[in-house]
Short mmCIF file of C-alpha atoms and ligand atoms in Angstrom, two decimals:
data_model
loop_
_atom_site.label_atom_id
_atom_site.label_comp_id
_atom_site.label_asym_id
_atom_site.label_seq_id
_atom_site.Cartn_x
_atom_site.Cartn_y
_atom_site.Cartn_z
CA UNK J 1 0.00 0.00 0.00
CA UNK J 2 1.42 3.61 -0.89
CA UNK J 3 0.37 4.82 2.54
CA UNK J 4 1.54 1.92 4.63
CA UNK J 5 3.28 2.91 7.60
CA UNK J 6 4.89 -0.01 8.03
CA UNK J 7 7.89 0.96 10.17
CA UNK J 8 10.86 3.04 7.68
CA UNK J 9 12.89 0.59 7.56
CA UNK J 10 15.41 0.36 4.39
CA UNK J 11 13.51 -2.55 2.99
CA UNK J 12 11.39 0.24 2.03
CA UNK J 13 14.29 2.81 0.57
CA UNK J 14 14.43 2.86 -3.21
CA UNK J 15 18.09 2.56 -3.68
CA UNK J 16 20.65 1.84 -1.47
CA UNK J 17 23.74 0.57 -1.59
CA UNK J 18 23.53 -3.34 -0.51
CA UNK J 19 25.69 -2.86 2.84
CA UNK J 20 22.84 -0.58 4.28
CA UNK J 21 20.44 -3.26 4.05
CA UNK J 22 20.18 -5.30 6.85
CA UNK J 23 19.99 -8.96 5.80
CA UNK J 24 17.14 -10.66 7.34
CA UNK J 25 17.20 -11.62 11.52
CA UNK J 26 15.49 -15.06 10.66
CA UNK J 27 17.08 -18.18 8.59
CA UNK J 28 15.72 -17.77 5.01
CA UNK J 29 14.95 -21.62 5.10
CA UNK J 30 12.33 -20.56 7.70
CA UNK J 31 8.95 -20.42 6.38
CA UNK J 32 6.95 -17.45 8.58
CA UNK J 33 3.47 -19.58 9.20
CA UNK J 34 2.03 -15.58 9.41
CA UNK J 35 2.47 -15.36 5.61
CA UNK J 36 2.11 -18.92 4.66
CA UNK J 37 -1.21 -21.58 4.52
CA UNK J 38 -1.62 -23.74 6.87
CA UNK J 39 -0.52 -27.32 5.42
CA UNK J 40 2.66 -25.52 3.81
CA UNK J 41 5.93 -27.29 5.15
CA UNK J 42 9.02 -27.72 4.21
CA UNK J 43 9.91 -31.78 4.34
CA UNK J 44 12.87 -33.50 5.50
CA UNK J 45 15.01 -32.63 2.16
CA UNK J 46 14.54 -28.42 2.82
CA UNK J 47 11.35 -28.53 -0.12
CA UNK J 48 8.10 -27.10 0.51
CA UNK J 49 5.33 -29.46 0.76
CA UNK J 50 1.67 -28.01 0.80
CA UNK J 51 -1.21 -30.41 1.58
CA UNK J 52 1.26 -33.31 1.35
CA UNK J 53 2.43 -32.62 -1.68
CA UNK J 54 6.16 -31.69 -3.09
CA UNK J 55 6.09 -28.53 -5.11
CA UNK J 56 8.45 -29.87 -7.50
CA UNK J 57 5.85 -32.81 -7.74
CA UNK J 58 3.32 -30.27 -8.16
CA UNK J 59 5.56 -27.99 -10.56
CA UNK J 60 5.75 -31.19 -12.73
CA UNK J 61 2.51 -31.98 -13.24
CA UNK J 62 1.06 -28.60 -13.30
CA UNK J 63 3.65 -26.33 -15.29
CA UNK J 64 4.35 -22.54 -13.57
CA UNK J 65 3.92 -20.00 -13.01
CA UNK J 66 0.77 -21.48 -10.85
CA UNK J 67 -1.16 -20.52 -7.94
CA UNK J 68 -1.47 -23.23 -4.91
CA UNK J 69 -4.72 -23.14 -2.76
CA UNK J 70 -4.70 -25.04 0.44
CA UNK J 71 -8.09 -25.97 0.41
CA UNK J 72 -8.29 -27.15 3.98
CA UNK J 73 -6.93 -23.56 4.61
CA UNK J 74 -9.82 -21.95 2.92
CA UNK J 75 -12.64 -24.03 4.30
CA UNK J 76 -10.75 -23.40 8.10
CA UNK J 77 -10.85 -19.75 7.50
CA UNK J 78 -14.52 -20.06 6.43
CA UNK J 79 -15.49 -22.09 9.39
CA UNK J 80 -13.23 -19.27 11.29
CA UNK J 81 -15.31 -15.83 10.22
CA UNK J 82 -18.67 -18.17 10.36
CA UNK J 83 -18.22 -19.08 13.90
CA UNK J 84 -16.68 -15.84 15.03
CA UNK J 85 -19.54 -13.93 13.72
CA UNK J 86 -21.98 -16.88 14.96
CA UNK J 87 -25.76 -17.26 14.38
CA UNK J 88 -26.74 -13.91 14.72
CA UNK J 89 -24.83 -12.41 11.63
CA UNK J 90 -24.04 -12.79 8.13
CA UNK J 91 -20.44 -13.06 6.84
CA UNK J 92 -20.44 -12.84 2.84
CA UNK J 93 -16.69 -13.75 1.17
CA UNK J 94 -16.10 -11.17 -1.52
CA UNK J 95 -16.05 -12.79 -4.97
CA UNK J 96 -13.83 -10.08 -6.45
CA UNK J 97 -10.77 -11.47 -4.61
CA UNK J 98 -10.94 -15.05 -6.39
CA UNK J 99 -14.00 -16.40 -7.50
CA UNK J 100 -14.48 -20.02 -9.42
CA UNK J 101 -17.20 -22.84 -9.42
CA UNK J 102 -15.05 -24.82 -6.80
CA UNK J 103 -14.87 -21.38 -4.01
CA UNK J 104 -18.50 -20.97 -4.53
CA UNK J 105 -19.36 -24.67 -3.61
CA UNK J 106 -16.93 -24.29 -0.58
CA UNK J 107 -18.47 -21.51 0.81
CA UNK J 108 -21.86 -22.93 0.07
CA UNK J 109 -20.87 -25.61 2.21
CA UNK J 110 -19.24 -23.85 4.59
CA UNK J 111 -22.60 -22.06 5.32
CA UNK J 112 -21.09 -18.72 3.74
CA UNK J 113 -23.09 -15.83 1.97
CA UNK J 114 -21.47 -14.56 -1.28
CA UNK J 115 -20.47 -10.79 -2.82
CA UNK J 116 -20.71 -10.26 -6.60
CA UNK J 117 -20.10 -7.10 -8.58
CA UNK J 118 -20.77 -8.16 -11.67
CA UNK J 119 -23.25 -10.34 -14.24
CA UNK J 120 -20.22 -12.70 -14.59
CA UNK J 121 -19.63 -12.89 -10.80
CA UNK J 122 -23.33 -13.44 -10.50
CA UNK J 123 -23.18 -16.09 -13.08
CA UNK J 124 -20.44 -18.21 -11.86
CA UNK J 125 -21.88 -18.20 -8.23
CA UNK J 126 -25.55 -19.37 -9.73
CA UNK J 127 -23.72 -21.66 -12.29
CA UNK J 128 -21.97 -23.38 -8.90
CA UNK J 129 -25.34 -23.58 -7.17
CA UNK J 130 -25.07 -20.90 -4.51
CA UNK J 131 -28.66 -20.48 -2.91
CA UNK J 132 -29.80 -16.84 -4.81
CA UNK J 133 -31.04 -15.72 -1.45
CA UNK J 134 -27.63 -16.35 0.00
CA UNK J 135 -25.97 -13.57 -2.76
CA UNK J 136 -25.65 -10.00 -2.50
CA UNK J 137 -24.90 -8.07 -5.41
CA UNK J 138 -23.01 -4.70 -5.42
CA UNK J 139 -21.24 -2.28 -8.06
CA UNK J 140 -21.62 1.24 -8.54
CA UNK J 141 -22.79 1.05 -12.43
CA UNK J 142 -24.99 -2.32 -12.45
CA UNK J 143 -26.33 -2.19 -15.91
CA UNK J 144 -29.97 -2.69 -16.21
CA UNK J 145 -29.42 -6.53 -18.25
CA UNK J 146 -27.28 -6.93 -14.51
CA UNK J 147 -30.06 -6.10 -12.00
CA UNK J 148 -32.89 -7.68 -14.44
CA UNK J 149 -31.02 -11.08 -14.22
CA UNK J 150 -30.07 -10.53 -10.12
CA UNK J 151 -34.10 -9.59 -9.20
CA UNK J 152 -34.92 -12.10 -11.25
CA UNK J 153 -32.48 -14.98 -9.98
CA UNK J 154 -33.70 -13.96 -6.56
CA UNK J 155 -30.89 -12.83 -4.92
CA UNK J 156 -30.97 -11.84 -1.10
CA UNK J 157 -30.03 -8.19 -1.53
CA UNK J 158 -28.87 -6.03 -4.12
CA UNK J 159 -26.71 -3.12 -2.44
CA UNK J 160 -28.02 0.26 -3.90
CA UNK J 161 -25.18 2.56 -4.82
CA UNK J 162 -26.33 5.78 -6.67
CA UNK J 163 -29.50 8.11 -6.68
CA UNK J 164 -30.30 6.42 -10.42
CA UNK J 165 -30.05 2.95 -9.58
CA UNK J 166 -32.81 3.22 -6.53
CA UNK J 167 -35.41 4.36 -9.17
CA UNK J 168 -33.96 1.63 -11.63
CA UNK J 169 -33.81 -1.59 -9.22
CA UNK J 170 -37.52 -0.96 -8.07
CA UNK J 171 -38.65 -0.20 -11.10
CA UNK J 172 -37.56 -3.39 -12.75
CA UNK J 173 -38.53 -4.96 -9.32
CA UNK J 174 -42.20 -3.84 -10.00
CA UNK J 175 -41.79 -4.87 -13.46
CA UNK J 176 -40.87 -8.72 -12.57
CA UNK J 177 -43.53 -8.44 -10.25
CA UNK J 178 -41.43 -8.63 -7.19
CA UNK J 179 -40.31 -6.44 -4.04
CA UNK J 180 -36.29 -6.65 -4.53
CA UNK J 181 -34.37 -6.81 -0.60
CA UNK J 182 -31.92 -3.84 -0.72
CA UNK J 183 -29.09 -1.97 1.19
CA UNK J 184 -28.06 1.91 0.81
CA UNK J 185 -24.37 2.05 0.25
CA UNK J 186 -23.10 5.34 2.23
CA UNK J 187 -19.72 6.66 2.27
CA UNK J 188 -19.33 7.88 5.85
CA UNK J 189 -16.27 10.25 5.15
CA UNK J 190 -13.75 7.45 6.39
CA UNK J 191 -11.17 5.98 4.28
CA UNK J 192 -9.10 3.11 5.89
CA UNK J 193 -5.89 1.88 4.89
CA UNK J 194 -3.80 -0.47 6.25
CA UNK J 195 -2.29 1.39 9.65
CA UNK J 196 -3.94 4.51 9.46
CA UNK J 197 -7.66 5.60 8.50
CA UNK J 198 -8.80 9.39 7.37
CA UNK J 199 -11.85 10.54 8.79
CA UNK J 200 -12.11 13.66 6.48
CA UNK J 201 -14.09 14.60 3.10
CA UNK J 202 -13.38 10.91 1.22
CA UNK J 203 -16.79 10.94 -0.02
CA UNK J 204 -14.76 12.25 -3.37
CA UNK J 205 -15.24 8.69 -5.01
CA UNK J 206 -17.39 6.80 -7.29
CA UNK J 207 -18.78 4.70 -4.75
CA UNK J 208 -22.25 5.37 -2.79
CA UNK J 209 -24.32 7.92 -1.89
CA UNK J 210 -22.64 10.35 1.31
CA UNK J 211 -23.56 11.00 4.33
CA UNK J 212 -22.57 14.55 4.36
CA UNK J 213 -25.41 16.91 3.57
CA UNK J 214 -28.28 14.52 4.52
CA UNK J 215 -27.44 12.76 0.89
CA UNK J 216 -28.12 9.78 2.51
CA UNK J 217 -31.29 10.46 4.66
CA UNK J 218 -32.29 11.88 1.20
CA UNK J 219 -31.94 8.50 -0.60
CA UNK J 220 -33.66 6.69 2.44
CA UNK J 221 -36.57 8.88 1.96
CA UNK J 222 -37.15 8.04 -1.29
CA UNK J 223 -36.33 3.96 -1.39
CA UNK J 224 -38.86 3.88 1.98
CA UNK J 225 -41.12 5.47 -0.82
CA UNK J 226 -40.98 2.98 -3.79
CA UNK J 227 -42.97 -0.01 -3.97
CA UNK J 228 -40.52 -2.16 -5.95
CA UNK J 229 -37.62 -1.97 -3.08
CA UNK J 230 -37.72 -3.64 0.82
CA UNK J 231 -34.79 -1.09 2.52
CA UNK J 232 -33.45 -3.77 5.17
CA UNK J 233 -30.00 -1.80 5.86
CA UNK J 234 -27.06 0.45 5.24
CA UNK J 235 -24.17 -0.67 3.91
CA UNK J 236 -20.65 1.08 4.41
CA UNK J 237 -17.16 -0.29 3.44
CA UNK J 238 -14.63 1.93 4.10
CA UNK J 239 -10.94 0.58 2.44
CA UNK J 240 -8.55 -2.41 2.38
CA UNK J 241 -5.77 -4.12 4.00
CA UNK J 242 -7.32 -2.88 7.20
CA UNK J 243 -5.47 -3.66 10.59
CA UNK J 244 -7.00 -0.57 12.46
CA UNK J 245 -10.67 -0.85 13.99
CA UNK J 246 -10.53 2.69 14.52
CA UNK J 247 -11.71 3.33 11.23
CA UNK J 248 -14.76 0.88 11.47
CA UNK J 249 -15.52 2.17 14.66
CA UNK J 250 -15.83 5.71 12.98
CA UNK J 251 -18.09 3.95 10.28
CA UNK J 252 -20.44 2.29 12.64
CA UNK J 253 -21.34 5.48 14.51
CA UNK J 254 -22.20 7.10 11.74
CA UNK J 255 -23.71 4.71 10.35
CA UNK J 256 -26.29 4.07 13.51
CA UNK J 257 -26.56 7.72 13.30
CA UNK J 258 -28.40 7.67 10.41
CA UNK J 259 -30.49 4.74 11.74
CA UNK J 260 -31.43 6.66 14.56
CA UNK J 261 -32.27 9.52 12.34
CA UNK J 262 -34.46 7.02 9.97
CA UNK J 263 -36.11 6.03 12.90
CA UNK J 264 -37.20 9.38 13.90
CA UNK J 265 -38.17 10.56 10.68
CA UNK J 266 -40.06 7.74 9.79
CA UNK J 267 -40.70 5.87 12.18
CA UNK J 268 -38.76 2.38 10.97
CA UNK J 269 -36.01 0.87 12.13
CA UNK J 270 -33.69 -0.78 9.67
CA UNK J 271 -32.79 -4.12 10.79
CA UNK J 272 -29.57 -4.73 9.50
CA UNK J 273 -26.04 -3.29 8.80
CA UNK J 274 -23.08 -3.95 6.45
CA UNK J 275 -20.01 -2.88 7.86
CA UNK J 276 -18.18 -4.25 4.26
CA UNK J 277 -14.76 -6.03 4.08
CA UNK J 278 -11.23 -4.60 4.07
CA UNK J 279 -9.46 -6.93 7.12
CA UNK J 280 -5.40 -7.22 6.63
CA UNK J 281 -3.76 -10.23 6.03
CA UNK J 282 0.32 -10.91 6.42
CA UNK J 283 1.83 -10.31 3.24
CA UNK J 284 5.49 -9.87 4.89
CA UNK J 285 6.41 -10.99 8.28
CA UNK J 286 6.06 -7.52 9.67
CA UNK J 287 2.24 -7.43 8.92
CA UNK J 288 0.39 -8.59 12.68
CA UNK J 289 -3.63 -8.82 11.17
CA UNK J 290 -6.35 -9.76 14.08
CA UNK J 291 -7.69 -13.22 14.28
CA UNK J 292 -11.88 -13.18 13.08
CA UNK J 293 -12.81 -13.82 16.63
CA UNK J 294 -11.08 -10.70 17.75
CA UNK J 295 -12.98 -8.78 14.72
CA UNK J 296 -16.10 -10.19 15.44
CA UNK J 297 -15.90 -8.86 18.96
CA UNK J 298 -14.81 -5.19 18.37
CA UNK J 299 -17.55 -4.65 15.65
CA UNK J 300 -20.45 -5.95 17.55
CA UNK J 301 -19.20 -4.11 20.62
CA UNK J 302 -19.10 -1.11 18.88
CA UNK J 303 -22.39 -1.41 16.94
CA UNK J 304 -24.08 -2.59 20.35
CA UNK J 305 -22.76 0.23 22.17
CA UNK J 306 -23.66 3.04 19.51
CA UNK J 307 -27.15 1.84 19.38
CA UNK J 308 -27.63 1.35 23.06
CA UNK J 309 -26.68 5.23 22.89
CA UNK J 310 -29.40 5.68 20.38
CA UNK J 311 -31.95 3.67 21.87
CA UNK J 312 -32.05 1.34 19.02
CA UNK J 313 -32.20 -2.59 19.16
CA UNK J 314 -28.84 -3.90 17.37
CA UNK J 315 -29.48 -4.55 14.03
CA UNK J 316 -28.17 -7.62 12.73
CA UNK J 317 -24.64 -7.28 11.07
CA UNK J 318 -22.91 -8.36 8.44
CA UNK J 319 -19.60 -8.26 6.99
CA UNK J 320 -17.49 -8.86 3.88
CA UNK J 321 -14.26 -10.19 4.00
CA UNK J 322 -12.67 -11.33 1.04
CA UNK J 323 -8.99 -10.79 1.09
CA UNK J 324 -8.91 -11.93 4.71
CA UNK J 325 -10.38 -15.57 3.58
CA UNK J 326 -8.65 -16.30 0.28
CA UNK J 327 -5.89 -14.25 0.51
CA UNK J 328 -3.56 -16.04 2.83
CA UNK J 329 -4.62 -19.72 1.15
CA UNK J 330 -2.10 -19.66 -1.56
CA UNK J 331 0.87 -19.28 -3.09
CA UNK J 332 2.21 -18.34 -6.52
CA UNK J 333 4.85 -21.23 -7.42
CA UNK J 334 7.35 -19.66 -10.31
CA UNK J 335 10.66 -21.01 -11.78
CA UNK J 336 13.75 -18.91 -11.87
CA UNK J 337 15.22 -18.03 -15.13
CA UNK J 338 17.48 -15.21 -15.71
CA UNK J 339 19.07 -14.03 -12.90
CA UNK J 340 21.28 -10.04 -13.10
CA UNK J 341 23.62 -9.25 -10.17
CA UNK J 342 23.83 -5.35 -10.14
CA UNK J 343 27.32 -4.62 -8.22
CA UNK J 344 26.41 -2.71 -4.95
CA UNK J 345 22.77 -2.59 -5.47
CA UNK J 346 20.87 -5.58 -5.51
CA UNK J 347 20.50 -8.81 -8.14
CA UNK J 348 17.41 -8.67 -10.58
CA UNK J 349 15.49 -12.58 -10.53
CA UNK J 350 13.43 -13.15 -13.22
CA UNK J 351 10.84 -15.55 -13.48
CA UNK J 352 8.55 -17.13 -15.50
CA UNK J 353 5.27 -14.91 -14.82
CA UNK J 354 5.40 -11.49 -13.08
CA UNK J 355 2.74 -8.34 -13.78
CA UNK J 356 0.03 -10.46 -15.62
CA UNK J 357 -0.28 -12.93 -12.84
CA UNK J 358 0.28 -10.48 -10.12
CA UNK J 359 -0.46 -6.86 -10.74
CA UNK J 360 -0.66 -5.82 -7.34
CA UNK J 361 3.11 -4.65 -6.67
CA UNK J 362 3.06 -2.89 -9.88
CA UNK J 363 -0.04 -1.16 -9.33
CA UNK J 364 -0.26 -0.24 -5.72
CA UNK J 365 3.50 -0.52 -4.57
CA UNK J 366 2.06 -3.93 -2.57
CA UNK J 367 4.87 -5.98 -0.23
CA UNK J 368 5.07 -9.73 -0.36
CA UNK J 369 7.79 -11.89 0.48
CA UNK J 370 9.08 -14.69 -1.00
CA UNK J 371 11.32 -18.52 -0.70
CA UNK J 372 13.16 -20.71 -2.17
CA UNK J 373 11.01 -23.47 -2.09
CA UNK J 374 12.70 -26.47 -4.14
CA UNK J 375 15.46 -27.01 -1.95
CA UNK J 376 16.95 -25.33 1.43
CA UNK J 377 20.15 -23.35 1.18
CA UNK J 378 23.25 -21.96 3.51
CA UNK J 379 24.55 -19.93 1.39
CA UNK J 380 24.35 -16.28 2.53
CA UNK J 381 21.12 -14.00 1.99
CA UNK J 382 21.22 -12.08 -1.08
CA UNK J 383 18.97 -9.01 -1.81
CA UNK J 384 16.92 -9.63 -5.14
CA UNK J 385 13.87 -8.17 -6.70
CA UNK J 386 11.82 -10.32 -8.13
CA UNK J 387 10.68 -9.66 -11.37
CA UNK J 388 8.47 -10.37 -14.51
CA UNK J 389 8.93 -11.43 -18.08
CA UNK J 390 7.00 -8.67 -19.34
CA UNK J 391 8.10 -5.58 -21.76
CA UNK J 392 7.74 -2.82 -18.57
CA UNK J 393 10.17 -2.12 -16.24
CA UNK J 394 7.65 -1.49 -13.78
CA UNK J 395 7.27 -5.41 -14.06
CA UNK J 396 8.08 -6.61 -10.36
CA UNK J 397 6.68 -9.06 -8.41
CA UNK J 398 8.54 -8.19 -5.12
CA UNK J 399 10.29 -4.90 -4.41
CA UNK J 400 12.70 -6.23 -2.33
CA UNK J 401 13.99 -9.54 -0.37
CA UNK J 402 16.34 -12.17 0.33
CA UNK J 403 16.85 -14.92 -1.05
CA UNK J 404 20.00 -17.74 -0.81
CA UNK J 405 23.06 -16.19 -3.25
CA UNK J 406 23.59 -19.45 -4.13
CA UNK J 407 19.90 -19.41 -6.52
CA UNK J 408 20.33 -20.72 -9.68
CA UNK J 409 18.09 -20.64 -13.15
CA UNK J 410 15.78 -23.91 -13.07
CA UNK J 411 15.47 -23.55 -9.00
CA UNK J 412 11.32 -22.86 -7.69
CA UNK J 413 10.41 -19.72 -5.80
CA UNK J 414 7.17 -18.94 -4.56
CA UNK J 415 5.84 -16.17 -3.25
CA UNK J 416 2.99 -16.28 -0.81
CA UNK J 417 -0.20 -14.56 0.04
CA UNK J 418 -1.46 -14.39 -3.29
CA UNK J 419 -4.71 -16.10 -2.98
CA UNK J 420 -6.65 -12.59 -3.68
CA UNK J 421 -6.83 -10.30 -6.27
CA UNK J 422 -3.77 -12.08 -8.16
CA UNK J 423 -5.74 -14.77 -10.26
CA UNK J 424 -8.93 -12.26 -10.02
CA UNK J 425 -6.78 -9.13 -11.94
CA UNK J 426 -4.27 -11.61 -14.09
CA UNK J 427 -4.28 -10.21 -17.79
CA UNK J 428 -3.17 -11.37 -21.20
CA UNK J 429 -0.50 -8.62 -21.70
CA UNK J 430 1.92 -9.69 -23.88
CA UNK J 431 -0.32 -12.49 -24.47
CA UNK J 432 0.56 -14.33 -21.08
CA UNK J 433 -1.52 -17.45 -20.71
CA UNK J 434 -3.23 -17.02 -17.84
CA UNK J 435 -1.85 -19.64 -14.96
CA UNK J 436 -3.96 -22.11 -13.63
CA UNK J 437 -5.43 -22.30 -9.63
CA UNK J 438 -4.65 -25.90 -8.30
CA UNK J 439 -6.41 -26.79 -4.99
CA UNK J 440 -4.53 -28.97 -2.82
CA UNK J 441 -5.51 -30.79 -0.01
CA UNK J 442 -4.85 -33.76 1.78
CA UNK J 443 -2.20 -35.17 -0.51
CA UNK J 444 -4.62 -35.01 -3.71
CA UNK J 445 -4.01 -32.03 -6.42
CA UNK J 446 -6.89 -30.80 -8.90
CA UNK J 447 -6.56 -27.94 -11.32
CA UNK J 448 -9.96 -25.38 -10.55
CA UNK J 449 -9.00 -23.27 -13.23
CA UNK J 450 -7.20 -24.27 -15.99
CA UNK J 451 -4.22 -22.73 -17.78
CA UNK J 452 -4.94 -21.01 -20.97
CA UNK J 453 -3.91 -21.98 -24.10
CA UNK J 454 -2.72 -20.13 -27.13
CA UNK J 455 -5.84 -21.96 -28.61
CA UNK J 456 -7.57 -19.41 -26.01
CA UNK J 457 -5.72 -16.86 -26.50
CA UNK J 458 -6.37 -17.19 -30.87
CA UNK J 459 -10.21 -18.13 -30.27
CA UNK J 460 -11.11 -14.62 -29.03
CA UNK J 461 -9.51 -13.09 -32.58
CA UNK J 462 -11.51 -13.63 -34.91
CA UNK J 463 -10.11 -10.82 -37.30
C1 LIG S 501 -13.72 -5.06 -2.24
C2 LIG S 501 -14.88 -5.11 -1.35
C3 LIG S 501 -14.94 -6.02 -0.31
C4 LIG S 501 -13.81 -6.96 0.01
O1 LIG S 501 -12.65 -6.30 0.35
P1 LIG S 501 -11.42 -7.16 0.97
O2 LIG S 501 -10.35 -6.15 1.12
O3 LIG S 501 -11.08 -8.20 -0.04
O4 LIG S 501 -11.89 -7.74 2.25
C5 LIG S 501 -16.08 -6.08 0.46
N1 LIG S 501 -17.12 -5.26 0.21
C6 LIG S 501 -17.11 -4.36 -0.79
C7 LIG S 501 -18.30 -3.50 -1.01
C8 LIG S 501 -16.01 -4.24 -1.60
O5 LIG S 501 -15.99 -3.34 -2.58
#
């Protein structure tokens, strides 16, 4: 994140001769369980083993670059937000952050609720049987064709984000012959960022309908007025890669405020809240995110709080993780090919993927660490940045690490934490075949997605 504020350490310095950096505290062969699934291990030989399985096993059989994802991992984290938020709430994973047929029959089974943002999002969770009422579907520019096929699939609540789309969703509500569930989307004036939330003027953005001014209360007013639309809540998400409550705590008063002022203008209380997604996760080992149960318990302290102040009866809650569930469940597995020692500075490893499988450093300066993962090493820590294959020279995968000076072309790296937003924002540039997602678990392997093919790739151009 461009704002982190992680400590300034000179990890984070741009250049710097290679004697300032100081090489890591930990042995390299180490694998930090923060930033790593839960069945990764490294076996008796020094090579990773996730699920039971050797990476150069999996490597073999399923080409890289490739993304790993400990399925026992996922379901555990899963069981984890479900049981932390308990009976009484709704936790819905955020399909933006990796969505396939196989993660939407997890989480149906895992007793999960589901985010889309768009028809195809909607598609694949229908496609993989998720119950319609069980599916909420946001976005800030749903087209009509969208909301037709959501109202008419049934799904639980669509999350209303602009002045237009309340007239649109009940019209076409009406039209179907239906009452459609919704939510208000307001942006409370908090943006929340890793360490540090603003609490000042960020309703500058596409998304929702403010606060400020009595927008809000406006928009109220007139869904409460429309026959097509059942207002059951508000719904506020405030950022990502959240470690901070103070930022949700900000959110929730405001966001009772406005129930409270609902309630005395019209006499309704609103039974439920979204307090979005937007929990941390480890990318490095300096990143320390909360455990669900501990997240559970500040939000619904602070929501029961704020409405005892108000007089209200708690509304039920819900929340949205989605990098917080899939992000920590895999890895990216790549094979080193090129590798450029810059005298004094640091060495340049390239591997076999980079920006079109993970666009995330490139894009938003994002950390992640990384391992050798074939073998263990002795040899001293080098400092490398990890790079792509791709014609920019923005093109990194991670900024800056260690890894063993002894690393040779052919040997597997992986870098971990990539299970969200990696897969979900991979592109084609320079006509990269997209890598496939291989679940693992218990000692069995099973591609979920597929590589692409140049047949894919030449399929689509039909010049
Ligand atoms: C992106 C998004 C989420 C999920 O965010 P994470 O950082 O992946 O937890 C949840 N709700 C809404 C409305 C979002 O836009």
């Amino acid at each position: 994140m461009s704002r982190s504020a992680h400590p300034a350490g000179p990890r984070h310095a741009d250049v710097l001769p290679e004697g300032h950096y100081t090489a890591p505290a930990t042995d390299l062969n180490v694998l930090d369980e923060k930033v790593w699934s839960r069945t990764v291990t490294r076996d008796d030989a020094g090579a990773l083993t996730v699920g039971g399985i050797e990476v150069a096993r999996l490597a073999e059989e399923f080409g890289t670059p490739a993304y790993f994802l400990d399925e026992s991992d996922f379901r555990a984290r899963c069981r984890a937000w479900a049981d932390a938020f308990g009976p009484d709430a709704d936790v819905f994973y955020a399909g933006k952050a990796f969505l396939s047929r196989a993660v939407v029959r997890w989480l149906t089974e895992e007793g999960l609720n589901l985010d889309v943002c768009s028809g195809g999002e909607l598609a694949t969770a229908l496609d993989a049987g998720m119950p319609a009422d069980r599916i909420a579907f946001h976005g800030n520019n749903k087209t009509v064709a969208e909301i037709e096929r959501a109202v008419e699939a049934g799904v639980g609540r669509i999350v209303l984000d602009s002045f237009q789309e309340i007239v649109r969703v009940s019209h076409i509500a009406q039209r179907l012959g239906t009452r459609q569930r919704v939510q208000i989307r307001v942006t409370v004036g908090v943006e929340a960022h890793t360490h540090e939330f603003i609490a000042t003027a960020h309703e500058d953005q596409k998304f929702g309908i403010a606060l400020a001014d009595g927008q809000a209360a406006e928009a109220v007013r007139r869904a409460l007025t429309l026959d097509g639309l059942e207002l059951i809540g508000i719904h506020s998400h405030i950022g990502s890669q959240i470690f901070d409550m103070a930022g949700f705590e900000v959110s929730a008063r405001r966001v009772v405020q406005l129930l409270a002022a609902v309630r005395d203008e019209h006499g309704v209380e609103l039974p439920e809240i979204d307090l979005g997604g937007g929990l941390g996760i480890a990318y490095t080992s300096e990143d320390d995110p909360r455990e669900p149960h501990e997240i559970a318990k500040a939000l619904s302290d602070i929501v029961t709080r704020e409405c005892e102040a108000a007089g209200l009866a708690t509304p039920r809650i819900s929340v949205e993780p989605g990098r917080a569930i899939v992000g920590p469940t895999a890895f990216t597995l790549y094979e080193v090919g090129t590798i450029k020692p810059l005298e004094g500075l640091r060495t340049y490893v390239s591997v076999d993927g980079g920006m079109s499988d993970n666009i995330r450093t490139a894009l938003y300066d994002a950390e992640y660490s990384v391992a050798l993962v074939s073998r263990s090493s002795d040899a001293e820590p080098m400092l490398v940045r990890v790079v792509g294959k791709h014609c920019e020279s923005g093109d990194i995968v991670v900024k800056d690490a260690f890894l063993p000076a002894d690393l040779a072309p052919g040997d597997l790296i992986a870098v971990p934490a990539t299970g969200a937003y990696c897969r979900s924002m991979a592109s084609n540039y320079n006509h990269a075949l997209r890598p496939p997602v291989v679940a693992v678990r218990d000692g069995r392997a099973h591609v979920i997605v597929r590589r692409e093919t140049e047949e894919d790739l030449l399929r689509l151009d039909v010049g």
